[in-house]
C-alpha positions as YAML, in Angstrom:
chain: A
units: angstrom
residues:
- id: 1
  name: MET
  ca: [0.65, 0.08, 0.22]
- id: 2
  name: ARG
  ca: [1.25, 3.24, -1.02]
- id: 3
  name: VAL
  ca: [1.23, 6.24, 1.35]
- id: 4
  name: SER
  ca: [0.90, 9.51, -0.09]
- id: 5
  name: ARG
  ca: [2.83, 12.16, 1.98]
- id: 6
  name: LYS
  ca: [2.47, 16.33, 1.09]
- id: 7
  name: ASN
  ca: [5.88, 16.59, 1.25]
- id: 8
  name: ASP
  ca: [8.37, 14.53, 0.05]
- id: 9
  name: LEU
  ca: [11.89, 16.41, 1.87]
- id: 10
  name: SER
  ca: [14.81, 15.49, -0.44]
- id: 11
  name: LEU
  ca: [17.69, 14.46, 1.94]
- id: 12
  name: ARG
  ca: [20.26, 15.95, -0.36]
- id: 13
  name: LEU
  ca: [18.40, 19.81, 0.31]
- id: 14
  name: LEU
  ca: [18.35, 18.52, 3.55]
- id: 15
  name: GLU
  ca: [22.02, 18.66, 4.00]
- id: 16
  name: VAL
  ca: [22.74, 21.87, 2.15]
- id: 17
  name: PHE
  ca: [20.39, 23.46, 4.87]
- id: 18
  name: GLY
  ca: [22.71, 21.66, 7.15]
- id: 19
  name: ALA
  ca: [25.40, 23.16, 5.78]
- id: 20
  name: VAL
  ca: [24.65, 26.34, 5.82]
- id: 21
  name: MET
  ca: [23.42, 26.23, 8.36]
- id: 22
  name: LEU
  ca: [27.09, 25.43, 10.21]
- id: 23
  name: ARG
  ca: [29.13, 28.33, 7.30]
- id: 24
  name: ARG
  ca: [26.06, 30.39, 7.19]
- id: 25
  name: THR
  ca: [27.19, 32.17, 3.81]
- id: 26
  name: THR
  ca: [26.19, 29.59, 0.70]
- id: 27
  name: VAL
  ca: [30.14, 30.61, -1.05]
- id: 28
  name: ASP
  ca: [31.36, 29.02, 2.58]
- id: 29
  name: ALA
  ca: [28.33, 25.43, 2.48]
- id: 30
  name: ALA
  ca: [29.15, 25.74, -1.53]
- id: 31
  name: ALA
  ca: [32.43, 24.84, -0.62]
- id: 32
  name: ASP
  ca: [32.08, 22.19, 1.47]
- id: 33
  name: LEU
  ca: [29.56, 20.88, -0.77]
- id: 34
  name: GLY
  ca: [31.52, 20.62, -3.65]
- id: 35
  name: ILE
  ca: [29.53, 22.31, -5.51]
- id: 36
  name: SER
  ca: [27.96, 26.41, -6.94]
- id: 37
  name: GLN
  ca: [27.55, 29.36, -4.96]
- id: 38
  name: PRO
  ca: [24.50, 29.70, -7.01]
- id: 39
  name: ALA
  ca: [23.19, 25.80, -6.24]
- id: 40
  name: VAL
  ca: [23.13, 26.18, -2.72]
- id: 41
  name: SER
  ca: [21.25, 29.84, -3.40]
- id: 42
  name: LEU
  ca: [18.38, 27.56, -5.76]
- id: 43
  name: SER
  ca: [18.40, 24.08, -3.10]
- id: 44
  name: ILE
  ca: [18.01, 26.90, -0.30]
- id: 45
  name: LYS
  ca: [14.78, 28.52, -1.94]
- id: 46
  name: GLN
  ca: [13.24, 25.44, -2.99]
- id: 47
  name: LEU
  ca: [13.44, 23.77, 0.69]
- id: 48
  name: GLU
  ca: [12.46, 27.07, 1.61]
- id: 49
  name: ALA
  ca: [9.19, 26.27, -1.22]
- id: 50
  name: GLN
  ca: [8.46, 22.51, -0.67]
- id: 51
  name: LEU
  ca: [8.59, 23.46, 3.61]
- id: 52
  name: GLY
  ca: [5.82, 26.68, 3.11]
- id: 53
  name: PHE
  ca: [7.69, 29.11, 5.67]
- id: 54
  name: SER
  ca: [11.41, 30.90, 5.62]
- id: 55
  name: LEU
  ca: [14.36, 29.21, 6.70]
- id: 56
  name: PHE
  ca: [17.09, 32.95, 6.88]
- id: 57
  name: GLN
  ca: [17.54, 36.27, 6.66]
- id: 58
  name: ARG
  ca: [20.10, 38.10, 5.01]
- id: 59
  name: ARG
  ca: [22.05, 40.55, 7.13]
- id: 60
  name: ASN
  ca: [25.61, 41.62, 6.84]
- id: 61
  name: GLN
  ca: [26.45, 39.43, 4.36]
- id: 62
  name: ARG
  ca: [25.27, 36.85, 6.32]
- id: 63
  name: LEU
  ca: [22.75, 34.25, 6.91]
- id: 64
  name: GLN
  ca: [21.62, 34.92, 9.72]
- id: 65
  name: PRO
  ca: [18.47, 31.52, 10.21]
- id: 66
  name: THR
  ca: [14.74, 31.61, 11.40]
- id: 67
  name: GLU
  ca: [13.31, 30.23, 14.41]
- id: 68
  name: GLU
  ca: [11.60, 27.98, 11.96]
- id: 69
  name: ALA
  ca: [15.44, 26.68, 10.97]
- id: 70
  name: ARG
  ca: [16.71, 26.44, 14.23]
- id: 71
  name: SER
  ca: [14.55, 23.97, 15.24]
- id: 72
  name: LEU
  ca: [14.28, 21.86, 11.74]
- id: 73
  name: PHE
  ca: [18.27, 21.23, 12.25]
- id: 74
  name: ALA
  ca: [17.67, 20.19, 16.12]
- id: 75
  name: ARG
  ca: [16.00, 16.88, 14.10]
- id: 76
  name: VAL
  ca: [17.58, 17.01, 10.48]
- id: 77
  name: GLU
  ca: [21.31, 17.27, 12.47]
- id: 78
  name: PRO
  ca: [22.04, 13.72, 14.19]
- id: 79
  name: ILE
  ca: [19.95, 12.37, 9.85]
- id: 80
  name: LEU
  ca: [22.93, 14.35, 8.58]
- id: 81
  name: LEU
  ca: [25.89, 12.79, 11.20]
- id: 82
  name: GLN
  ca: [23.87, 9.74, 10.45]
- id: 83
  name: LEU
  ca: [24.69, 10.30, 6.32]
- id: 84
  name: ARG
  ca: [27.63, 10.79, 6.87]
- id: 85
  name: LEU
  ca: [29.14, 7.69, 8.77]
- id: 86
  name: VAL
  ca: [26.73, 5.76, 6.51]
- id: 87
  name: GLU
  ca: [28.83, 7.21, 3.57]
- id: 88
  name: GLY
  ca: [32.22, 7.13, 5.44]
- id: 89
  name: HIS
  ca: [30.78, 2.91, 5.85]
- id: 90
  name: VAL
  ca: [29.60, 2.83, 1.88]
- id: 91
  name: ARG
  ca: [33.81, 4.14, 1.59]
- id: 92
  name: GLU
  ca: [35.56, 2.12, 3.56]
- id: 93
  name: LEU
  ca: [33.07, -1.11, 1.61]
- id: 94
  name: ARG
  ca: [34.21, 0.38, -2.40]
- id: 95
  name: THR
  ca: [37.73, -0.65, -0.71]
- id: 96
  name: GLY
  ca: [37.17, -3.30, 0.92]
- id: 97
  name: THR
  ca: [38.91, -2.08, 3.97]
- id: 98
  name: THR
  ca: [36.07, -2.80, 6.77]
- id: 99
  name: GLY
  ca: [34.43, -5.70, 7.35]
- id: 100
  name: HIS
  ca: [34.51, -9.48, 8.14]
- id: 101
  name: LEU
  ca: [35.61, -12.91, 6.80]
- id: 102
  name: ARG
  ca: [35.65, -15.91, 7.40]
- id: 103
  name: ILE
  ca: [38.38, -18.48, 5.81]
- id: 104
  name: MET
  ca: [39.31, -22.16, 6.30]
- id: 105
  name: ALA
  ca: [42.52, -23.74, 5.49]
- id: 106
  name: THR
  ca: [44.52, -27.04, 5.17]
- id: 107
  name: PRO
  ca: [47.23, -27.76, 7.16]
- id: 108
  name: PRO
  ca: [50.21, -26.95, 5.22]
- id: 109
  name: LEU
  ca: [48.82, -23.61, 3.89]
- id: 110
  name: GLY
  ca: [47.13, -23.16, 7.19]
- id: 111
  name: HIS
  ca: [50.70, -23.55, 8.86]
- id: 112
  name: SER
  ca: [52.64, -22.13, 6.88]
- id: 113
  name: VAL
  ca: [51.90, -19.34, 3.92]
- id: 114
  name: ILE
  ca: [48.27, -18.37, 5.44]
- id: 115
  name: PRO
  ca: [49.58, -16.75, 8.72]
- id: 116
  name: GLY
  ca: [51.65, -14.68, 7.02]
- id: 117
  name: VAL
  ca: [49.03, -13.37, 4.08]
- id: 118
  name: LEU
  ca: [47.20, -12.72, 7.15]
- id: 119
  name: ARG
  ca: [49.19, -10.31, 9.26]
- id: 120
  name: SER
  ca: [49.35, -8.08, 6.28]
- id: 121
  name: PHE
  ca: [46.24, -8.56, 5.38]
- id: 122
  name: LEU
  ca: [44.65, -6.72, 8.49]
- id: 123
  name: ALA
  ca: [47.78, -4.26, 9.61]
- id: 124
  name: GLU
  ca: [46.07, -2.63, 6.30]
- id: 125
  name: ARG
  ca: [42.92, -2.77, 7.68]
- id: 126
  name: PRO
  ca: [42.34, -2.31, 10.55]
- id: 127
  name: ASP
  ca: [38.46, -2.50, 10.27]
- id: 128
  name: VAL
  ca: [38.71, -5.94, 9.61]
- id: 129
  name: THR
  ca: [38.03, -8.91, 11.41]
- id: 130
  name: VAL
  ca: [38.40, -12.79, 11.11]
- id: 131
  name: ASP
  ca: [37.47, -15.71, 11.63]
- id: 132
  name: TYR
  ca: [39.96, -17.95, 11.19]
- id: 133
  name: ASP
  ca: [40.10, -22.15, 11.14]
- id: 134
  name: ILE
  ca: [42.27, -25.46, 10.12]
- id: 135
  name: ARG
  ca: [40.81, -28.08, 9.34]
- id: 136
  name: ARG
  ca: [40.52, -31.31, 7.41]
- id: 137
  name: MET
  ca: [40.17, -30.58, 3.63]
- id: 138
  name: GLU
  ca: [36.81, -32.75, 3.70]
- id: 139
  name: HIS
  ca: [35.96, -30.00, 6.73]
- id: 140
  name: VAL
  ca: [36.78, -27.61, 3.97]
- id: 141
  name: ILE
  ca: [34.93, -28.84, 0.86]
- id: 142
  name: GLU
  ca: [32.10, -28.35, 3.35]
- id: 143
  name: GLU
  ca: [31.98, -24.91, 4.90]
- id: 144
  name: VAL
  ca: [32.31, -23.13, 2.18]
- id: 145
  name: GLU
  ca: [30.17, -24.90, -0.08]
- id: 146
  name: THR
  ca: [27.11, -24.24, 2.34]
- id: 147
  name: GLY
  ca: [28.15, -20.45, 2.15]
- id: 148
  name: SER
  ca: [29.97, -21.24, 6.39]
- id: 149
  name: ALA
  ca: [33.33, -20.19, 5.33]
- id: 150
  name: ASP
  ca: [33.47, -17.44, 2.53]
- id: 151
  name: ILE
  ca: [37.72, -19.01, 0.94]
- id: 152
  name: GLY
  ca: [39.10, -22.42, 1.48]
- id: 153
  name: ILE
  ca: [43.12, -22.82, 0.47]
- id: 154
  name: ALA
  ca: [43.78, -26.58, 0.02]
- id: 155
  name: LEU
  ca: [46.15, -28.37, -0.90]
- id: 156
  name: GLY
  ca: [45.39, -31.06, -4.46]
- id: 157
  name: LEU
  ca: [41.99, -30.20, -4.92]
- id: 158
  name: GLU
  ca: [42.33, -29.53, -9.55]
- id: 159
  name: ARG
  ca: [38.21, -29.50, -8.62]
- id: 160
  name: HIS
  ca: [35.41, -30.50, -6.79]
- id: 161
  name: GLN
  ca: [31.58, -30.78, -7.79]
- id: 162
  name: ALA
  ca: [30.50, -28.78, -4.90]
- id: 163
  name: VAL
  ca: [32.48, -26.12, -4.48]
- id: 164
  name: ASP
  ca: [34.08, -23.30, -7.23]
- id: 165
  name: VAL
  ca: [38.72, -24.14, -7.34]
- id: 166
  name: ARG
  ca: [41.44, -22.04, -8.95]
- id: 167
  name: VAL
  ca: [44.61, -23.34, -8.57]
- id: 168
  name: LEU
  ca: [46.75, -20.60, -7.86]
- id: 169
  name: ARG
  ca: [49.82, -22.26, -7.73]
- id: 170
  name: SER
  ca: [51.68, -25.53, -8.47]
- id: 171
  name: ASP
  ca: [54.93, -26.55, -6.66]
- id: 172
  name: ARG
  ca: [56.64, -30.13, -6.17]
- id: 173
  name: MET
  ca: [57.06, -32.42, -2.82]
- id: 174
  name: MET
  ca: [60.33, -32.11, -0.89]
- id: 175
  name: ALA
  ca: [62.03, -33.29, 1.32]
- id: 176
  name: LEU
  ca: [63.51, -32.97, 4.52]
- id: 177
  name: VAL
  ca: [66.34, -34.36, 6.73]
- id: 178
  name: PRO
  ca: [68.27, -32.72, 9.19]
- id: 179
  name: GLU
  ca: [71.27, -31.45, 8.37]
- id: 180
  name: THR
  ca: [73.45, -34.41, 9.73]
- id: 181
  name: HIS
  ca: [71.61, -37.02, 8.06]
- id: 182
  name: PRO
  ca: [73.88, -38.82, 5.31]
- id: 183
  name: LEU
  ca: [71.11, -37.83, 2.81]
- id: 184
  name: ALA
  ca: [71.76, -34.80, 3.59]
- id: 185
  name: GLY
  ca: [73.92, -33.79, 0.85]
- id: 186
  name: VAL
  ca: [72.29, -35.93, -2.18]
- id: 187
  name: GLU
  ca: [71.25, -33.82, -4.80]
- id: 188
  name: ALA
  ca: [67.47, -34.89, -4.30]
- id: 189
  name: VAL
  ca: [66.42, -37.96, -2.68]
- id: 190
  name: THR
  ca: [64.59, -41.14, -4.13]
- id: 191
  name: PRO
  ca: [62.62, -44.03, -3.17]
- id: 192
  name: ILE
  ca: [65.16, -46.22, -3.11]
- id: 193
  name: ASP
  ca: [66.68, -43.64, -0.34]
- id: 194
  name: CYS
  ca: [63.99, -43.80, 1.77]
- id: 195
  name: ALA
  ca: [63.56, -47.15, 1.68]
- id: 196
  name: GLU
  ca: [67.66, -47.18, 3.21]
- id: 197
  name: HIS
  ca: [66.74, -44.51, 5.97]
- id: 198
  name: GLY
  ca: [63.11, -45.17, 6.64]
- id: 199
  name: VAL
  ca: [60.29, -42.64, 5.66]
- id: 200
  name: ILE
  ca: [57.77, -41.16, 7.20]
- id: 201
  name: GLY
  ca: [54.19, -41.64, 5.99]
- id: 202
  name: LEU
  ca: [51.11, -39.60, 4.79]
- id: 203
  name: ASP
  ca: [48.57, -40.34, 6.40]
- id: 204
  name: GLN
  ca: [46.55, -42.48, 3.05]
- id: 205
  name: VAL
  ca: [43.54, -41.13, 2.94]
- id: 206
  name: SER
  ca: [45.05, -38.15, 2.50]
- id: 207
  name: ARG
  ca: [45.78, -37.01, -1.13]
- id: 208
  name: LEU
  ca: [49.72, -36.51, -0.36]
- id: 209
  name: GLY
  ca: [49.69, -39.63, 1.32]
- id: 210
  name: MET
  ca: [47.74, -40.97, -2.37]
- id: 211
  name: LEU
  ca: [50.81, -39.12, -4.03]
- id: 212
  name: LEU
  ca: [53.20, -40.68, -2.08]
- id: 213
  name: ARG
  ca: [52.29, -43.97, -1.80]
- id: 214
  name: HIS
  ca: [52.43, -44.00, -5.90]
- id: 215
  name: ALA
  ca: [56.00, -42.38, -6.09]
- id: 216
  name: PHE
  ca: [57.11, -45.81, -4.57]
- id: 217
  name: ASP
  ca: [54.79, -47.49, -6.89]
- id: 218
  name: THR
  ca: [55.74, -46.49, -9.72]
- id: 219
  name: GLU
  ca: [59.98, -46.61, -8.81]
- id: 220
  name: GLY
  ca: [59.30, -50.42, -7.66]
- id: 221
  name: VAL
  ca: [60.46, -49.81, -4.28]
- id: 222
  name: SER
  ca: [58.10, -51.41, -0.98]
- id: 223
  name: TYR
  ca: [56.07, -48.49, 0.36]
- id: 224
  name: ARG
  ca: [56.52, -49.13, 3.83]
- id: 225
  name: PRO
  ca: [56.58, -46.34, 6.54]
- id: 226
  name: ARG
  ca: [57.80, -46.00, 9.60]
- id: 227
  name: VAL
  ca: [55.60, -44.31, 11.06]
- id: 228
  name: ILE
  ca: [52.45, -42.81, 9.42]
- id: 229
  name: VAL
  ca: [51.14, -39.75, 10.49]
- id: 230
  name: ARG
  ca: [47.97, -36.97, 8.97]
- id: 231
  name: TYR
  ca: [49.88, -33.82, 8.85]
- id: 232
  name: CYS
  ca: [53.41, -32.55, 6.92]
- id: 233
  name: HIS
  ca: [54.38, -30.35, 9.69]
- id: 234
  name: THR
  ca: [53.15, -33.31, 12.04]
- id: 235
  name: SER
  ca: [56.09, -35.29, 9.64]
- id: 236
  name: ALA
  ca: [58.25, -32.09, 9.34]
- id: 237
  name: VAL
  ca: [59.03, -32.27, 12.78]
- id: 238
  name: LEU
  ca: [59.33, -35.63, 13.49]
- id: 239
  name: ALA
  ca: [61.81, -35.77, 10.70]
- id: 240
  name: SER
  ca: [63.47, -33.36, 13.32]
- id: 241
  name: VAL
  ca: [64.48, -35.62, 14.81]
- id: 242
  name: GLY
  ca: [65.68, -37.82, 13.35]
- id: 243
  name: ILE
  ca: [62.59, -41.22, 12.89]
- id: 244
  name: GLY
  ca: [63.36, -40.51, 8.88]
- id: 245
  name: VAL
  ca: [62.78, -38.62, 5.38]
- id: 246
  name: SER
  ca: [59.32, -36.58, 5.86]
- id: 247
  name: ILE
  ca: [57.85, -36.35, 2.43]
- id: 248
  name: VAL
  ca: [56.27, -33.02, 2.33]
- id: 249
  name: ASP
  ca: [54.58, -30.05, 0.45]
- id: 250
  name: SER
  ca: [57.43, -27.42, -0.67]
- id: 251
  name: PHE
  ca: [55.17, -24.69, 1.42]
- id: 252
  name: THR
  ca: [56.03, -27.27, 4.58]
- id: 253
  name: ALA
  ca: [59.31, -27.47, 3.59]
- id: 254
  name: ARG
  ca: [60.11, -23.89, 3.47]
- id: 255
  name: PHE
  ca: [58.50, -22.64, 6.36]
- id: 256
  name: MET
  ca: [60.47, -26.35, 8.54]
- id: 257
  name: THR
  ca: [64.08, -25.14, 8.01]
- id: 258
  name: HIS
  ca: [64.58, -22.92, 10.84]
- id: 259
  name: HIS
  ca: [64.33, -26.57, 12.66]
- id: 260
  name: GLY
  ca: [67.55, -27.29, 11.54]
- id: 261
  name: LEU
  ca: [65.86, -29.75, 8.16]
- id: 262
  name: VAL
  ca: [67.75, -29.63, 5.37]
- id: 263
  name: VAL
  ca: [65.19, -28.77, 1.80]
- id: 264
  name: ARG
  ca: [66.29, -31.43, -1.08]
- id: 265
  name: PRO
  ca: [64.09, -32.51, -4.08]
- id: 266
  name: PHE
  ca: [62.05, -35.78, -4.57]
- id: 267
  name: ARG
  ca: [62.49, -38.33, -7.09]
- id: 268
  name: PRO
  ca: [60.10, -38.93, -9.08]
- id: 269
  name: GLU
  ca: [58.81, -35.00, -9.34]
- id: 270
  name: ILE
  ca: [55.70, -34.95, -7.13]
- id: 271
  name: SER
  ca: [53.47, -31.78, -8.65]
- id: 272
  name: ILE
  ca: [50.79, -30.49, -6.35]
- id: 273
  name: GLY
  ca: [48.61, -27.21, -6.36]
- id: 274
  name: ALA
  ca: [47.51, -24.61, -3.86]
- id: 275
  name: CYS
  ca: [44.01, -23.75, -4.45]
- id: 276
  name: LEU
  ca: [41.68, -22.07, -4.21]
- id: 277
  name: LEU
  ca: [38.23, -23.19, -3.13]
- id: 278
  name: THR
  ca: [35.38, -20.09, -3.64]
- id: 279
  name: GLN
  ca: [31.27, -21.28, -3.09]
- id: 280
  name: GLN
  ca: [29.63, -21.68, -6.73]
- id: 281
  name: GLY
  ca: [27.84, -19.00, -8.35]
- id: 282
  name: ALA
  ca: [28.84, -16.41, -5.57]
- id: 283
  name: PRO
  ca: [31.67, -13.96, -7.36]
- id: 284
  name: PRO
  ca: [34.24, -12.26, -4.38]
- id: 285
  name: SER
  ca: [33.35, -8.83, -2.86]
- id: 286
  name: ARG
  ca: [35.51, -6.52, -2.63]
- id: 287
  name: LEU
  ca: [37.61, -7.76, 0.87]
- id: 288
  name: LEU
  ca: [37.27, -11.22, -0.11]
- id: 289
  name: SER
  ca: [39.61, -10.35, -3.55]
- id: 290
  name: GLY
  ca: [41.80, -8.27, -1.22]
- id: 291
  name: PHE
  ca: [42.57, -11.29, 0.86]
- id: 292
  name: ILE
  ca: [43.08, -13.18, -2.34]
- id: 293
  name: GLU
  ca: [45.40, -10.48, -3.92]
- id: 294
  name: LYS
  ca: [47.61, -10.77, -0.94]
- id: 295
  name: LEU
  ca: [47.60, -15.08, -1.08]
- id: 296
  name: GLU
  ca: [48.83, -14.08, -4.85]
- id: 297
  name: GLN
  ca: [51.34, -12.25, -3.55]
- id: 298
  name: ALA
  ca: [52.68, -14.40, -1.03]
- id: 299
  name: LEU
  ca: [53.10, -17.44, -3.47]
- id: 300
  name: ASP
  ca: [54.59, -15.58, -6.54]
- id: 301
  name: ALA
  ca: [57.01, -14.29, -4.38]
- id: 302
  name: GLY
  ca: [57.11, -18.27, -2.61]
- id: 303
  name: GLU
  ca: [56.74, -15.88, 1.76]
- id: 304
  name: ASP
  ca: [56.51, -18.58, 3.84]
- id: 305
  name: GLY
  ca: [55.06, -16.69, 6.84]
...
């Protein structure tokens, strides 16, 4: 049902009125509003015509508000203050400097690259808040599919029917051994080397675990891990105390070098992609696009956070 109103007051005219009330000259009000002085005078006349009473009297080159104008301004000023807050918020949304993100990642990237990306991203956006969680692949996919997460970051998921997947960067898996290990100086670590010195296996249900076992099968070497772990980070930690050779993604490998580990290529080469997961049919916000840009820069630069 449409409500009939006799006076449809223009917010723009009220904004001009507010500027004149504060500045008391049409020239100064025009400068504040970024419009011409005649436009200010015309707006005041239009508003007076709508209201049915005068708002200002000219005295000594300045505009003296009437009692009606003072009463009106008392009601209008809070509205104008709120309008300025809204305009500021719109500018922040336009530039992607305010809001809230829900980010999920699988452990390899979640424990290596993403912390540094978040640090850089949030340092430039003090009004942004983030929910950040590290989960297994199936949980990340589920949260992104339902919209509970704005974005997922994972390894080795080139495609999936439930979410949109974009590969940002592909890298080979690497071997980690202590600095004093016999394999620390080899050109590349092979399945035969791992069979001789012991290997730390990855959960065979995981994508990385399946790829690792396949590499051993391709070389005709029995895959007999001394210990099987769920996460690459765990594998690297065990390698640092001499339990066996750790075969992990390149991001985890770079992140763990300060633990006294040496990084060597693993052959045959296992290529694994760093992937971006988003909800199907949901274009990213400016804020999310800003985070993705930071992530891409970190991956391209080989940063480890």
